[in-house]
Amino acid sequence: MSWTEERISTLTRMWEGGSTASQIADELGGVSRNAVIGKAHRLGLKSRPSPVKANEKTGEKAVEAKPAEAVTTEAEAPAAKAREVAADRAVQPQAAPVAAPRASAPVPTPSARPQAVEDDDEEEVDAAPVTPAAPTPRIVSVGPGGFLRQGPGDQQAPIPPAPPRRLVPAKPSADIADKTSLLDLNDRVCRWPMGHPGEADFHFCGDKVNPGFPYCVQHCGRAYQAQLPRGARRPPPPLPFGGPRVR
DNA sequence: CCCTGATTCGC
DNA sequence: GCGAATCAGG
């Protein structure tokens, strides 16, 4: 297997979307988890909390920094400092999300604070468990491009019941002449289907895509689901094309 | 044990 | 550039 343009874009999208290397490798097929990680690093999209590199020294003698390294690894210094600071204040159950150099890789922790990662330099530790009576949907995390992932149980009836009717094969009605048809699809328009294939008014969203995704920002929120914490995962991630191939 | 990502290094 | 082997934390 070679790293084609498409496979690289899938890798990049899923990696920045928070998928694990194993999931990505599974999805791509023909490559190992290591291959995915190796490629991701070669592409320059590092970041993401690593289980092994989470803490960097909590002891007092943490100041062993080599002088030469301080210069060459300039980019890593702020992150390391952020970790130290986080460790210095209260010991939090979750490691402080390290700010990625670019592409705000969101740490999908549904139980965590719903707000986007900010430079919370405040002591606002009191939970303030949102508004109890707020009817707002549970927004769990923010994806690249700014779309809000829906919560694990928040699918908004994505599959309306199939209407009993005869299918209309090849005669698009005139009132969708200005809508995005199958032939109008390209890399820049949202491919989210509207209606059912075969219906006279079936078309696609057609909005401008969230860069790197096949959908617009709004539909990315429908298409991509925030991850459940480990142990509570319900596997079947609905993929529009039937899911990863079985090997 | 399982999982994770990071790193190394021979190819 | 690629990825298996290895490392190391959860």
Tab-separated table of C-alpha atoms (C1' of nucleotides) in Angstrom:
chain	number	residue	atom	x	y	z
A	1	MET	CA	0.000	0.000	0.000
A	2	SER	CA	1.236	3.428	-0.804
A	3	TRP	CA	0.339	6.750	0.662
A	4	THR	CA	-1.858	8.189	-2.010
A	5	GLU	CA	-3.221	11.669	-1.874
A	6	GLU	CA	-6.534	10.398	-0.670
A	7	ARG	CA	-5.180	8.108	2.011
A	8	ILE	CA	-3.046	10.917	3.340
A	9	SER	CA	-6.011	13.229	3.532
A	10	THR	CA	-8.022	10.581	5.333
A	11	LEU	CA	-5.183	10.046	7.725
A	12	THR	CA	-4.834	13.754	8.348
A	13	ARG	CA	-8.556	14.254	8.798
A	14	MET	CA	-8.985	11.397	11.220
A	15	TRP	CA	-5.808	12.176	13.127
A	16	GLU	CA	-6.783	15.769	13.673
A	17	GLY	CA	-10.303	14.653	14.361
A	18	GLY	CA	-9.108	12.694	17.347
A	19	SER	CA	-9.178	9.158	16.036
A	20	THR	CA	-6.565	6.830	17.412
A	21	ALA	CA	-3.820	5.481	15.227
A	22	SER	CA	-5.356	2.039	15.437
A	23	GLN	CA	-8.698	3.275	14.235
A	24	ILE	CA	-7.086	5.109	11.381
A	25	ALA	CA	-5.038	2.096	10.394
A	26	ASP	CA	-8.157	-0.011	10.544
A	27	GLU	CA	-10.040	2.408	8.400
A	28	LEU	CA	-7.340	2.757	5.818
A	29	GLY	CA	-6.561	-0.902	5.691
A	30	GLY	CA	-3.303	-2.399	4.599
A	31	VAL	CA	-1.264	-0.438	7.049
A	32	SER	CA	-0.310	-0.933	10.634
A	33	ARG	CA	-0.862	1.370	13.534
A	34	ASN	CA	2.853	2.105	13.534
A	35	ALA	CA	2.740	3.036	9.903
A	36	VAL	CA	-0.010	5.517	10.625
A	37	ILE	CA	1.876	7.054	13.494
A	38	GLY	CA	5.067	7.184	11.517
A	39	LYS	CA	3.334	8.835	8.599
A	40	ALA	CA	1.513	11.261	10.819
A	41	HIS	CA	4.762	12.394	12.316
A	42	ARG	CA	6.445	12.648	8.975
A	43	LEU	CA	3.577	14.806	7.823
A	44	GLY	CA	4.273	17.059	10.731
A	45	LEU	CA	0.961	16.609	12.468
A	46	LYS	CA	2.153	15.677	15.871
A	47	SER	CA	0.498	16.830	19.021
A	48	ARG	CA	-2.274	14.922	20.655
A	49	PRO	CA	-1.823	13.732	24.209
A	50	SER	CA	0.437	10.761	24.400
A	51	PRO	CA	0.032	8.317	27.240
A	52	VAL	CA	3.743	7.994	27.618
A	53	LYS	CA	4.781	11.572	27.373
A	54	ALA	CA	2.048	13.102	29.476
A	55	ASN	CA	4.192	14.160	32.374
A	56	GLU	CA	7.696	15.338	32.067
A	57	LYS	CA	9.008	15.576	35.593
A	58	THR	CA	7.011	16.482	38.580
A	59	GLY	CA	9.875	16.493	40.969
A	60	GLU	CA	11.725	19.567	42.090
A	61	LYS	CA	14.815	19.001	40.004
A	62	ALA	CA	12.933	19.379	36.799
A	63	VAL	CA	15.290	22.076	35.674
A	64	GLU	CA	17.774	19.805	33.998
A	65	ALA	CA	17.199	21.383	30.653
A	66	LYS	CA	20.213	21.204	28.443
A	67	PRO	CA	21.194	24.561	27.061
A	68	ALA	CA	21.564	23.341	23.498
A	69	GLU	CA	18.194	21.712	23.530
A	70	ALA	CA	16.531	24.844	24.702
A	71	VAL	CA	17.402	26.500	21.447
A	72	THR	CA	16.652	23.746	18.992
A	73	THR	CA	13.373	22.627	20.478
A	74	GLU	CA	11.964	26.037	20.801
A	75	ALA	CA	8.556	24.912	19.692
A	76	GLU	CA	8.297	22.378	22.432
A	77	ALA	CA	9.258	24.645	25.260
A	78	PRO	CA	5.884	26.336	25.732
A	79	ALA	CA	4.097	23.035	25.807
A	80	ALA	CA	6.458	21.676	28.388
A	81	LYS	CA	6.026	24.762	30.456
A	82	ALA	CA	2.297	24.488	30.184
A	83	ARG	CA	2.502	20.974	31.488
A	84	GLU	CA	4.635	22.038	34.404
A	85	VAL	CA	2.247	24.782	35.272
A	86	ALA	CA	-0.681	22.454	35.066
A	87	ALA	CA	1.045	19.975	37.294
A	88	ASP	CA	2.025	22.707	39.654
A	89	ARG	CA	-1.456	23.806	40.430
A	90	ALA	CA	-4.025	21.266	41.424
A	91	VAL	CA	-3.455	17.732	40.309
A	92	GLN	CA	-6.094	17.249	37.717
A	93	PRO	CA	-7.398	13.854	36.715
A	94	GLN	CA	-6.926	14.596	33.076
A	95	ALA	CA	-3.623	15.809	31.843
A	96	ALA	CA	-3.851	19.333	30.670
A	97	PRO	CA	-4.458	19.353	26.948
A	98	VAL	CA	-1.291	20.439	25.332
A	99	ALA	CA	-1.866	23.162	22.871
A	100	ALA	CA	-0.893	21.910	19.473
A	101	PRO	CA	1.453	24.049	17.407
A	102	ARG	CA	-1.246	24.272	14.791
A	103	ALA	CA	-4.559	22.596	14.199
A	104	SER	CA	-6.158	22.717	17.592
A	105	ALA	CA	-6.367	18.998	18.067
A	106	PRO	CA	-9.286	18.722	20.433
A	107	VAL	CA	-9.003	16.242	23.210
A	108	PRO	CA	-12.345	14.544	23.004
A	109	THR	CA	-13.264	14.074	26.585
A	110	PRO	CA	-17.018	14.229	26.831
A	111	SER	CA	-16.911	14.539	30.571
A	112	ALA	CA	-14.601	17.479	30.380
A	113	ARG	CA	-15.680	21.029	30.185
A	114	PRO	CA	-17.645	21.693	27.060
A	115	GLN	CA	-15.985	24.983	26.376
A	116	ALA	CA	-13.332	25.217	23.752
A	117	VAL	CA	-9.808	25.024	25.014
A	118	GLU	CA	-8.893	28.452	26.194
A	119	ASP	CA	-5.935	29.895	27.885
A	120	ASP	CA	-7.644	29.381	31.182
A	121	ASP	CA	-5.252	31.203	33.336
A	122	GLU	CA	-7.811	31.597	36.023
A	123	GLU	CA	-8.584	29.803	39.196
A	124	GLU	CA	-12.074	29.063	38.031
A	125	VAL	CA	-11.988	25.532	39.289
A	126	ASP	CA	-15.426	25.521	40.793
A	127	ALA	CA	-17.416	23.189	38.671
A	128	ALA	CA	-20.330	25.464	37.862
A	129	PRO	CA	-22.131	22.481	36.376
A	130	VAL	CA	-23.544	24.426	33.508
A	131	THR	CA	-27.085	25.549	33.711
A	132	PRO	CA	-29.272	22.830	35.117
A	133	ALA	CA	-32.351	23.883	33.261
A	134	ALA	CA	-30.596	24.757	30.049
A	135	PRO	CA	-32.286	23.024	27.155
A	136	THR	CA	-29.122	23.378	25.118
A	137	PRO	CA	-27.916	20.198	23.476
A	138	ARG	CA	-24.819	18.644	24.911
A	139	ILE	CA	-21.997	19.907	22.823
A	140	VAL	CA	-19.029	17.784	23.496
A	141	SER	CA	-16.099	19.002	21.514
A	142	VAL	CA	-15.021	21.300	18.787
A	143	GLY	CA	-13.635	19.818	15.630
A	144	PRO	CA	-11.099	21.268	13.251
A	145	GLY	CA	-12.694	24.029	11.299
A	146	GLY	CA	-14.898	24.905	14.211
A	147	PHE	CA	-17.731	22.459	13.815
A	148	LEU	CA	-19.327	21.182	16.964
A	149	ARG	CA	-19.366	17.448	17.274
A	150	GLN	CA	-22.612	15.994	18.346
A	151	GLY	CA	-22.672	14.042	21.541
A	152	PRO	CA	-22.701	10.252	21.466
A	153	GLY	CA	-26.432	10.132	21.973
A	154	ASP	CA	-27.316	13.235	20.109
A	155	GLN	CA	-28.022	12.000	16.647
A	156	GLN	CA	-30.843	14.069	15.352
A	157	ALA	CA	-32.836	11.361	13.676
A	158	PRO	CA	-30.315	10.947	10.914
A	159	ILE	CA	-32.315	8.232	9.247
A	160	PRO	CA	-35.856	9.350	8.658
A	161	PRO	CA	-38.134	6.426	7.954
A	162	ALA	CA	-38.025	5.397	4.379
A	163	PRO	CA	-41.144	6.752	2.794
A	164	PRO	CA	-43.154	4.133	0.964
A	165	ARG	CA	-43.205	5.323	-2.542
A	166	ARG	CA	-42.036	4.470	-5.945
A	167	LEU	CA	-38.621	5.614	-6.920
A	168	VAL	CA	-38.197	8.058	-9.714
A	169	PRO	CA	-35.164	6.966	-11.638
A	170	ALA	CA	-33.769	9.439	-14.055
A	171	LYS	CA	-36.003	12.376	-14.323
A	172	PRO	CA	-35.017	15.178	-11.960
A	173	SER	CA	-37.813	17.590	-11.470
A	174	ALA	CA	-37.416	21.120	-12.583
A	175	ASP	CA	-37.690	22.621	-9.132
A	176	ILE	CA	-34.295	21.273	-8.134
A	177	ALA	CA	-32.550	22.477	-11.201
A	178	ASP	CA	-30.605	24.918	-9.078
A	179	LYS	CA	-29.807	22.407	-6.344
A	180	THR	CA	-26.628	20.428	-6.063
A	181	SER	CA	-26.998	17.192	-7.974
A	182	LEU	CA	-24.695	14.222	-8.038
A	183	LEU	CA	-22.979	15.650	-11.045
A	184	ASP	CA	-22.419	18.934	-9.277
A	185	LEU	CA	-20.347	17.376	-6.546
A	186	ASN	CA	-16.729	18.309	-6.274
A	187	ASP	CA	-14.119	18.688	-3.565
A	188	ARG	CA	-15.374	22.082	-2.544
A	189	VAL	CA	-19.032	21.487	-1.893
A	190	CYS	CA	-20.733	19.679	0.935
A	191	ARG	CA	-21.804	16.178	-0.033
A	192	TRP	CA	-24.399	15.781	2.653
A	193	PRO	CA	-27.439	14.153	1.054
A	194	MET	CA	-30.780	15.881	1.369
A	195	GLY	CA	-33.704	13.549	1.071
A	196	HIS	CA	-33.517	10.088	-0.352
A	197	PRO	CA	-31.833	8.885	-3.509
A	198	GLY	CA	-34.382	8.228	-6.164
A	199	GLU	CA	-36.758	10.863	-4.965
A	200	ALA	CA	-37.493	13.657	-7.315
A	201	ASP	CA	-36.126	16.303	-5.009
A	202	PHE	CA	-33.068	14.408	-3.868
A	203	HIS	CA	-30.004	16.597	-3.891
A	204	PHE	CA	-26.897	17.430	-1.880
A	205	CYS	CA	-26.204	20.212	0.551
A	206	GLY	CA	-23.764	21.971	-1.720
A	207	ASP	CA	-22.477	24.477	0.775
A	208	LYS	CA	-18.814	25.287	0.985
A	209	VAL	CA	-16.980	22.433	2.705
A	210	ASN	CA	-15.109	22.653	5.932
A	211	PRO	CA	-11.583	22.427	4.498
A	212	GLY	CA	-10.316	18.883	4.691
A	213	PHE	CA	-13.760	17.426	5.094
A	214	PRO	CA	-16.382	16.246	2.666
A	215	TYR	CA	-19.061	18.279	4.418
A	216	CYS	CA	-19.749	21.827	5.405
A	217	VAL	CA	-19.151	22.892	8.968
A	218	GLN	CA	-22.753	22.357	9.921
A	219	HIS	CA	-22.920	18.849	8.549
A	220	CYS	CA	-19.544	17.964	9.978
A	221	GLY	CA	-21.281	18.351	13.305
A	222	ARG	CA	-23.760	15.745	12.220
A	223	ALA	CA	-21.260	13.454	10.589
A	224	TYR	CA	-18.620	13.325	13.275
A	225	GLN	CA	-19.293	12.188	16.777
A	226	ALA	CA	-17.283	12.949	19.849
A	227	GLN	CA	-15.550	9.994	21.346
A	228	LEU	CA	-16.810	8.325	24.440
A	229	PRO	CA	-14.342	7.732	27.217
A	230	ARG	CA	-12.536	4.470	27.032
A	231	GLY	CA	-14.560	1.600	28.288
A	232	ALA	CA	-17.851	3.204	27.409
A	233	ARG	CA	-17.390	3.097	23.676
A	234	ARG	CA	-20.144	1.816	21.526
A	235	PRO	CA	-18.299	0.741	18.440
A	236	PRO	CA	-20.614	0.984	15.473
A	237	PRO	CA	-19.451	4.296	14.075
A	238	PRO	CA	-21.921	4.845	11.296
A	239	LEU	CA	-20.110	5.508	8.102
A	240	PRO	CA	-22.075	6.608	5.102
A	241	PHE	CA	-20.452	4.085	2.827
A	242	GLY	CA	-20.844	0.989	4.933
A	243	GLY	CA	-17.869	1.118	7.203
A	244	PRO	CA	-14.312	-0.027	7.015
A	245	ARG	CA	-13.637	-3.014	4.919
A	246	VAL	CA	-13.223	-6.277	6.723
A	247	ARG	CA	-9.947	-8.021	6.399
B	1	DC	C1'	-2.435	-8.440	29.814
B	2	DC	C1'	-4.790	-4.752	26.944
B	3	DC	C1'	-4.520	-0.107	25.017
B	4	DT	C1'	-2.113	4.359	23.610
B	5	DG	C1'	1.563	7.486	20.994
B	6	DA	C1'	6.831	8.366	20.457
B	7	DT	C1'	11.063	7.109	18.851
B	8	DT	C1'	14.591	4.560	16.610
B	9	DC	C1'	16.761	2.664	12.801
B	10	DG	C1'	17.445	-0.640	8.990
B	11	DC	C1'	15.719	-0.774	4.634
C	1	DG	C1'	10.088	7.917	2.964
C	2	DC	C1'	8.548	3.840	5.088
C	3	DG	C1'	7.242	0.937	8.970
C	4	DA	C1'	8.549	-2.932	12.331
C	5	DA	C1'	10.563	-3.016	16.641
C	6	DT	C1'	10.877	-1.076	20.709
C	7	DC	C1'	9.870	1.897	24.558
C	8	DA	C1'	6.978	3.639	28.111
C	9	DG	C1'	2.701	5.356	30.396
C	10	DG	C1'	-2.422	4.423	31.352
